Coordinates of N, CA and C in Angstrom, one line a residue:
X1 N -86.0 -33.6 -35.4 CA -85.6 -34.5 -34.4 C -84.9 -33.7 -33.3
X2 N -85.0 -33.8 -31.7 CA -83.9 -33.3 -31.1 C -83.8 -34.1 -30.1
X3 N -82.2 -33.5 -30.0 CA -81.1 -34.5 -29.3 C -81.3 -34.4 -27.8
X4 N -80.8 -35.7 -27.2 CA -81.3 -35.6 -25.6 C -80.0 -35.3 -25.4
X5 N -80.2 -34.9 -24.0 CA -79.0 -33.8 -23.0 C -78.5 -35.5 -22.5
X6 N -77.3 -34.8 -22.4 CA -76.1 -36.1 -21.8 C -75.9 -35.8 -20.5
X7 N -76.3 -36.8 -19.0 CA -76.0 -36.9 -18.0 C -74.9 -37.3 -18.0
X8 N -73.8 -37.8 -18.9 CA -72.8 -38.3 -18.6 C -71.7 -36.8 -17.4
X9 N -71.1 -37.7 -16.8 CA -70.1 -36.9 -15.9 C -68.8 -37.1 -16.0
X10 N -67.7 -36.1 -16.2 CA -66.1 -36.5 -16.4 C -65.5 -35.7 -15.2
X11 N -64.7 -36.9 -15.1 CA -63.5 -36.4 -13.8 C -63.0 -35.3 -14.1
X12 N -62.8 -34.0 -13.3 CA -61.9 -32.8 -13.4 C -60.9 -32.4 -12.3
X13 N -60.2 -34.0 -12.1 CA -59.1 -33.7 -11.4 C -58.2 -33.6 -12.2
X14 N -56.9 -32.8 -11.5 CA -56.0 -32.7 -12.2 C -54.5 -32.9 -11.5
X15 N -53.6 -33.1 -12.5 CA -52.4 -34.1 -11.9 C -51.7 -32.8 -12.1
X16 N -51.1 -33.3 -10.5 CA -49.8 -31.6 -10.0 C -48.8 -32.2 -10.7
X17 N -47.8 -31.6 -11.8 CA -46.6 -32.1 -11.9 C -45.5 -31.1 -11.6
X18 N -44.0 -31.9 -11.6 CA -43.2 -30.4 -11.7 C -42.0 -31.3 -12.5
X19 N -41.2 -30.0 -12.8 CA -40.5 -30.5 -13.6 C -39.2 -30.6 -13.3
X20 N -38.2 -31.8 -13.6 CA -36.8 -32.5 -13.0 C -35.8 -32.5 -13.6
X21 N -34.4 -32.6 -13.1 CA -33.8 -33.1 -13.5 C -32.4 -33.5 -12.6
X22 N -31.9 -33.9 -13.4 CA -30.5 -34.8 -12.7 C -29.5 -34.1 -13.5
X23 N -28.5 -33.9 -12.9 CA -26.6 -33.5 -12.8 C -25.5 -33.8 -11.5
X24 N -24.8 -34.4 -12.1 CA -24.2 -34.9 -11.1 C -24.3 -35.4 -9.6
X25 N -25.2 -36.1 -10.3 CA -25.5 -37.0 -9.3 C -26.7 -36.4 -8.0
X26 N -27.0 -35.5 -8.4 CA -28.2 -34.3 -7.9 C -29.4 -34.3 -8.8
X27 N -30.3 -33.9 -7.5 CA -32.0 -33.5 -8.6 C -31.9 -32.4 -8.2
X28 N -32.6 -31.6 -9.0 CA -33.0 -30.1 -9.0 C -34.6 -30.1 -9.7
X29 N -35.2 -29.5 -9.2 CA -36.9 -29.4 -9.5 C -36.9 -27.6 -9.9
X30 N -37.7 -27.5 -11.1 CA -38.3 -25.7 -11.3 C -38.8 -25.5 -10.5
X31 N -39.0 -24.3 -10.4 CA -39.4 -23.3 -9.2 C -40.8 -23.2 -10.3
X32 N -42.2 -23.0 -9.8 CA -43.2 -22.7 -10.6 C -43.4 -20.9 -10.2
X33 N -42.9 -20.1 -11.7 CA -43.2 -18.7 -11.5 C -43.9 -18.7 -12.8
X34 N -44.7 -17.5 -12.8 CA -45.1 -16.5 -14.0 C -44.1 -16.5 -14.4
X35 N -44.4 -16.3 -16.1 CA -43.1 -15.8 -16.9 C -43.3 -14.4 -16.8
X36 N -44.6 -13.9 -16.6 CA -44.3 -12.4 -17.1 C -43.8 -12.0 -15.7
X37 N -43.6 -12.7 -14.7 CA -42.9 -12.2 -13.1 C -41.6 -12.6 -13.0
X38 N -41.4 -13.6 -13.8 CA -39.7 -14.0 -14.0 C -39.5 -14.7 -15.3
X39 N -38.9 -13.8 -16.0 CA -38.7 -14.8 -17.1 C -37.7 -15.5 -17.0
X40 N -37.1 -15.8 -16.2 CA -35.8 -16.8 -16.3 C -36.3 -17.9 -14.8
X41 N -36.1 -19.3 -15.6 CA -36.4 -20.3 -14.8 C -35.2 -20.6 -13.8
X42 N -36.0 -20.8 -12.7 CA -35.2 -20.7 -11.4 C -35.4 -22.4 -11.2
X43 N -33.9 -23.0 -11.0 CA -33.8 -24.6 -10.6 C -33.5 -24.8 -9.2
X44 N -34.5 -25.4 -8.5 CA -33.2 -25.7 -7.0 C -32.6 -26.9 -6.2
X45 N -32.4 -26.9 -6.1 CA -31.4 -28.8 -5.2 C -32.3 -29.0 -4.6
X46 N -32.5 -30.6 -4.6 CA -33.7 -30.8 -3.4 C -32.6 -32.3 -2.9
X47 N -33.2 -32.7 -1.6 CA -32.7 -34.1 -1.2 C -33.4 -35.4 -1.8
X48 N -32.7 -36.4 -2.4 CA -33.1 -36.9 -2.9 C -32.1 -38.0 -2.8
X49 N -33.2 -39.5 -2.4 CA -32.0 -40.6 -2.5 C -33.2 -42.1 -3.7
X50 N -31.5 -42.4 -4.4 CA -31.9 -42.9 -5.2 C -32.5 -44.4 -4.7
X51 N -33.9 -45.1 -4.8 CA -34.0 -46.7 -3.8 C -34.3 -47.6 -5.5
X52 N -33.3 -48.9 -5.0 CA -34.0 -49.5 -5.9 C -35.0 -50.7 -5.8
X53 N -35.6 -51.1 -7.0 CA -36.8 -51.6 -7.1 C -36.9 -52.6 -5.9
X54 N -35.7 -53.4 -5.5 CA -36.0 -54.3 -4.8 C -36.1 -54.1 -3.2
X55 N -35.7 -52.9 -3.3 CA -35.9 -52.0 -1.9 C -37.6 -51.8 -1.9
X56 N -38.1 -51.6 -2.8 CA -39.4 -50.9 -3.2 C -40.5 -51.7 -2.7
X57 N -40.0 -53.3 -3.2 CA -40.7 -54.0 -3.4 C -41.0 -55.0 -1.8
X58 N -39.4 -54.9 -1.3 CA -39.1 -55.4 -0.1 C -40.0 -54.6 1.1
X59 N -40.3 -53.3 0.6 CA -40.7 -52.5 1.8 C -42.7 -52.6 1.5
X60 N -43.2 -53.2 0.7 CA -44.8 -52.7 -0.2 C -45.3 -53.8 1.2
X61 N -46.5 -53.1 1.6 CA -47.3 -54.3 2.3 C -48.6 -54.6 1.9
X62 N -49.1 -56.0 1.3 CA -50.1 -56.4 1.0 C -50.4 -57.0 1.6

């Protein structure tokens, strides 16, 4: 018996992420390096204001 070939097709997008965090009251995001070009992870301040949901929701236009 042989098997029929699959026209099926899959998405190969891919989702950018980076990585976060919070300290006093600040975000800092990694720097994306090679490890073998820096092994020590570099964090840096970014501007960032915190909105909340009802700001979010107040501002969405449908």
């Amino acid at each position: 018996m042989r098997k029929k070939k699959s026209n099926k097709v899959y998405s190969q997008e891919v989702i950018d992420t980076q990585h976060v965090f919070t300290e006093d009251n600040k975000v800092f995001i990694k720097k994306k390096t090679s490890i073998r070009s820096n092994p020590k992870e570099e964090w840096s301040p970014i501007k960032f204001t915190w909105v909340s949901v009802a700001n979010v929701q107040d501002s969405l236009v449908l």
